Every structure is written in C-alpha cells, then in structure tokens.
XYZ file of C-alpha atoms in Angstrom:
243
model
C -47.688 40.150 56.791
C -47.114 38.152 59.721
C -47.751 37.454 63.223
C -46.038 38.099 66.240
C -46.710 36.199 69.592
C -44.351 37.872 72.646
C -44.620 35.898 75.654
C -43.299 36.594 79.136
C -41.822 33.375 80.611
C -42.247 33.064 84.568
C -45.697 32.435 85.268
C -46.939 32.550 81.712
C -44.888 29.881 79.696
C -44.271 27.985 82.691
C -46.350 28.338 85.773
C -44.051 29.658 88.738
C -40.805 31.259 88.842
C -37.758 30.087 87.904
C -35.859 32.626 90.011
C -37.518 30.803 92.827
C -37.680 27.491 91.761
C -33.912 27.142 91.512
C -34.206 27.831 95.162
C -35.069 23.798 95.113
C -31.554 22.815 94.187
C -30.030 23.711 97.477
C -30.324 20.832 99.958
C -32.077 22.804 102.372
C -34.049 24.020 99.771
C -33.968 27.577 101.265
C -31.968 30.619 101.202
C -30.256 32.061 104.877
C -31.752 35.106 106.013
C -28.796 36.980 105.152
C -29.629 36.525 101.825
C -33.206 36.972 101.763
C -33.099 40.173 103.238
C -30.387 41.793 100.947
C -33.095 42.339 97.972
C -34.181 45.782 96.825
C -36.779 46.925 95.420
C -35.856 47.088 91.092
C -32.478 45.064 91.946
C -34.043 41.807 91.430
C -31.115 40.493 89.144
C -28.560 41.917 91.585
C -30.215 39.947 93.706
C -30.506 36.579 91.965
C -26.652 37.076 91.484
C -26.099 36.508 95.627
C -28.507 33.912 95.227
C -26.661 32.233 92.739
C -22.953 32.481 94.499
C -24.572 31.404 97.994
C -25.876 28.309 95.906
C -22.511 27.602 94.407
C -20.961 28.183 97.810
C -23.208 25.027 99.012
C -21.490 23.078 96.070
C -24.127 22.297 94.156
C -23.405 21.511 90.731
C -24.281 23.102 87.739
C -25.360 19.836 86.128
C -27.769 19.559 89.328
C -29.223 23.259 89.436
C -29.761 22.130 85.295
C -31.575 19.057 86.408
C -33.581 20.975 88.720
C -34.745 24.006 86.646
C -35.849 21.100 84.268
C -38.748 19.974 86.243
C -40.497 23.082 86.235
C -44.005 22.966 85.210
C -45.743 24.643 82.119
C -48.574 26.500 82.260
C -52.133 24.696 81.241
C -52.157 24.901 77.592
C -48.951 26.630 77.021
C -47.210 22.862 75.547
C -50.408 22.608 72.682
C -49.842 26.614 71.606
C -46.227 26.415 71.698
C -46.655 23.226 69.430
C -49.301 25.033 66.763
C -46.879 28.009 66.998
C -44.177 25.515 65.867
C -46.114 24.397 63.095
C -46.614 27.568 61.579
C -43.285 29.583 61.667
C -43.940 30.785 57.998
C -47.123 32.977 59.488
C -45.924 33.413 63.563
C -43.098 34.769 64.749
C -42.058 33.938 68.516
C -40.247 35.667 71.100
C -39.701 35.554 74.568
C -38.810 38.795 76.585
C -38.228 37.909 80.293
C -36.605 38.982 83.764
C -34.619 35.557 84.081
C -32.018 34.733 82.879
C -30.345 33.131 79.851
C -28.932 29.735 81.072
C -32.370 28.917 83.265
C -34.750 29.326 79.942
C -32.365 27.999 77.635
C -32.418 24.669 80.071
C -36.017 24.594 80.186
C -36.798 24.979 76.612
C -34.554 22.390 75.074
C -35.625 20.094 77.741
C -39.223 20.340 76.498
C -38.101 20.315 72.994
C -40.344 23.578 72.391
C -36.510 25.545 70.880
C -37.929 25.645 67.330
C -40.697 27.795 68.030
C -39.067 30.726 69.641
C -37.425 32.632 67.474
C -35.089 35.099 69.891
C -35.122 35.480 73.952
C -34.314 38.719 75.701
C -33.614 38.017 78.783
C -30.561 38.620 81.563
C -27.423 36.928 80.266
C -26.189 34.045 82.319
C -22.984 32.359 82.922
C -20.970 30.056 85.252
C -17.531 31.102 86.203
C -14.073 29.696 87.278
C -15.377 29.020 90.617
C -18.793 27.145 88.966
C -21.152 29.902 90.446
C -23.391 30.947 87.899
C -23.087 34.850 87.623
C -26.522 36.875 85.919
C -26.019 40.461 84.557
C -28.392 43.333 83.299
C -30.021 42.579 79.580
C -29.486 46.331 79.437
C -29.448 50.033 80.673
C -32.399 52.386 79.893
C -34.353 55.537 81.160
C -37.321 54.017 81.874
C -38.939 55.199 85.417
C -41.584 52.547 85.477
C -39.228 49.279 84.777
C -36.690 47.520 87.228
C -33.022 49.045 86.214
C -32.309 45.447 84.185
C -34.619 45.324 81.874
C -37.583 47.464 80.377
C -39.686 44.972 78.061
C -40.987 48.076 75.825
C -37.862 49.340 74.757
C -36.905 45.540 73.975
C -40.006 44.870 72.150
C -39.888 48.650 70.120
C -35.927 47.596 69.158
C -37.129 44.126 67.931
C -39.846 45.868 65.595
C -37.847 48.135 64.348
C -35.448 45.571 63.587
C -37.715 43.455 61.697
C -38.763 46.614 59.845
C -34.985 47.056 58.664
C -35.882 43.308 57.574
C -39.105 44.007 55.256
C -40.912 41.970 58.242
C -43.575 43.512 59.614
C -46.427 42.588 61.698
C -50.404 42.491 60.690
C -51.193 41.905 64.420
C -48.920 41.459 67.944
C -49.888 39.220 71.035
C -48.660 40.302 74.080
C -49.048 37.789 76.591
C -47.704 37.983 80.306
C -48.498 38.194 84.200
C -46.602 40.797 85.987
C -45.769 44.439 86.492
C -43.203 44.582 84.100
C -45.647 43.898 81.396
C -47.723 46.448 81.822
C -44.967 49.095 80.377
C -44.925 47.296 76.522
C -48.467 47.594 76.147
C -48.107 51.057 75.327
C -46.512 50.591 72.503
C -49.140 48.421 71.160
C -51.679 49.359 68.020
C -55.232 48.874 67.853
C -55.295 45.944 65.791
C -52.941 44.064 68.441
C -53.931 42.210 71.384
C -52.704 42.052 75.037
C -53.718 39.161 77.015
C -53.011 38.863 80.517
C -52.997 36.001 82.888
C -56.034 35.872 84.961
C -55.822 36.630 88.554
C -52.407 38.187 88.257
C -50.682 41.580 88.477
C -50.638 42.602 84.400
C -54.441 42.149 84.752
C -55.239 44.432 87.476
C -53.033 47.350 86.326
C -55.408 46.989 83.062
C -58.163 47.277 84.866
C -57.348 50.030 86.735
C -55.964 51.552 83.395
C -59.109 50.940 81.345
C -61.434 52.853 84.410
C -59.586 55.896 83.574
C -60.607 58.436 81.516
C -57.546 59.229 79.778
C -56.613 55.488 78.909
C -54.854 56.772 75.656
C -51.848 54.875 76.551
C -53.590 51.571 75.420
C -55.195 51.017 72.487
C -54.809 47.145 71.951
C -57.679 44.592 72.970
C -57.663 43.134 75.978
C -58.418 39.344 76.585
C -57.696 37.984 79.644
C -56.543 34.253 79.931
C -55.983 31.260 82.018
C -54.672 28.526 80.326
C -52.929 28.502 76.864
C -55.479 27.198 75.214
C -57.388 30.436 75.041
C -54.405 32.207 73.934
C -54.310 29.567 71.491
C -58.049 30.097 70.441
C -57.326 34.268 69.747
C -54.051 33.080 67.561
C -55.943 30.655 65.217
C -59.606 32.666 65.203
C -56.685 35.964 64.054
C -54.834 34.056 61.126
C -57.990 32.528 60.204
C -56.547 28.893 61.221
C-alpha cells in the first residue's frame, strides 16, 4: 500500500501564478486592455490562449517566455517536501493536477530539477506553432457544473485511481493539497483515512470552512489540515508513513 501526494501547482508548488507571471515576459510587462477585458468567467484557458498570441505578436521568443517562467518562486517549504518525496518513490506516489498548462510546468520543474518526483501532470496541453505563438487547449470535456469547462480536478483524480487500481496500486492514504476553487470539487471524492490540506489564507480553505459549518457536510469525509509552508505538509507525510 502506498501513498499518494496530489498537489495543485499555482500558488501551492510555486507561490503565484504562472498564468500571470508569464505576463513578465512582455516588455511592457502588461497586457492591452483589449485583452484584459475579453476573459469570462470558466474560460480561463480560452483566455490564456489570446494572451499567449498577443505575446507572440510582441515577438517575444519562446526561449525568453522559457527564461522567464523559470524564475518563478516556490512556495516556503515546497523545495525540502518535493526533495523527501523524491527520496521515497517506492512508498509516495506524486502527481500534479493543475489549470496551467503543459509547456509552463514542464519549464519550471526541470529547471528546479524536482522532474523525478512527480510521477504524471494533468494539466492543459501546450504548444508553440508555425508562427512561434504558444497555443493552450482544454485537458478535457466533462459535465461537471461546479468546475471551469477545461478541466474538473475530481474526475482527473477518480480516472487516475481507477487507473492505478487496473495496476494492483492502490492507496493506504491520499494528500490533497491546493489553494483555489477548483480544489474544492476533488475533495469529495476523498475517504476518511485521506487528508486535504489547504493553503492558509486562500480560497480552498474558506469553502471548507463554510462546508464543515454545515450540517449536512457528507460530501467530505477526509481530515482537514490547513498549511502555510511545505514544511507542514511535509510534517503530515512523514508523521503518516511513519518516517
């Protein structure tokens, strides 16, 4: 029986977001009104797609936009558990499930050398075309009412289990750990034993909250431990497989 540690990446491996950050590679560093105000609401990745082209349209490189999406910052913490999580792949499985995209966490993680720990990433697949704009698409469709129309984590996370199942590999305990709205839906599908840990101070935490004050809070039955820095996620991993 093994473990499985799920992380969300933007704000929670690293500590902003990289949908933003790449924002940084234009020379302006800032997007044209025009832009800004053609998001809506659960069309983020259609979004970051006009993002991407305007930035292309500027000329900037992908080599730069790489270079640039390499400085971002990781979360307190988050280099020491990725390393102990890298240490022990025979006992901890690792995956990422995010609402960025492919090419952006792909940079960032073999920049840091953290690759061997994470086993898989779901996330929105990335790639430059002819023209050198980098073009995002959905991860997939679903019929999930309470997740943007790209990507519902749950379904993600209840294919992956299933598929490690088919495997013989299953799971004595699962840490969920992540920030934002779109984490809130995979915690359903979470067991008693398993553990959700939000980041302190951030939107996963107060829908919790709110849940837990309920009286039919049915829909979660893993523990909740808040966190805000790695190192206490790291704490609940080693104090779990007895480390």
């Amino acid at each position: 029986m093994k473990t499985l540690m799920v992380f969300d990446f933007d704000h929670t491996v690293v500590d902003d977001n990289s949908d933003t950050w790449v924002i940084r590679s234009l020379p302006s560093q800032t997007l044209p009104d025009s832009v800004k105000k053609s998001y809506r609401k659960g069309h983020w990745t259609e979004f970051m797609g006009r993002v991407m082209k305007y930035i292309g349209e500027q000329e900037v490189s992908p080599d730069s936009i790489r270079s640039v999406m390499e400085t971002i910052p990781f979360t307190a913490g988050m280099k020491d558990l990725l390393t102990f999580i890298s240490e022990h792949k025979s006992t901890i499985d690792c995956i990422v499930i995010s609402d960025s995209n492919s090419l952006f966490i792909d940079w960032i993680i073999q920049a840091s050398g953290f690759h061997a720990a994470i086993d898989q990433v779901y996330t929105n697949p990335a790639k430059f075309n002819e023209l050198g704009y980098m073009e995002v698409q959905n991860y997939h469709s679903h019929d999930c009412d309470q997740c943007s129309v790209n990507l519902c984590k749950k379904k993600v996370l209840e294919v992956y289990l299933s598929e490690q199942s088919d495997r013989g590999v299953e799971y004595e305990q699962v840490f969920y750990s992540g920030d934002g709205r779109n984490d809130f839906c995979p915690t359903s599908c979470l067991r008693g034993n398993d553990f959700v840990m939000p980041r302190k101070g951030y939107s996963l935490e107060k829908l919790l909250v709110t849940l837990q004050d309920q009286k039919d809070n049915s829909s979660l039955r893993a523990k909740v431990i808040a966190w805000s820095s790695g190192t206490e996620i790291l704490e609940e991993l080693k104090a779990s497989i007895k480390f």
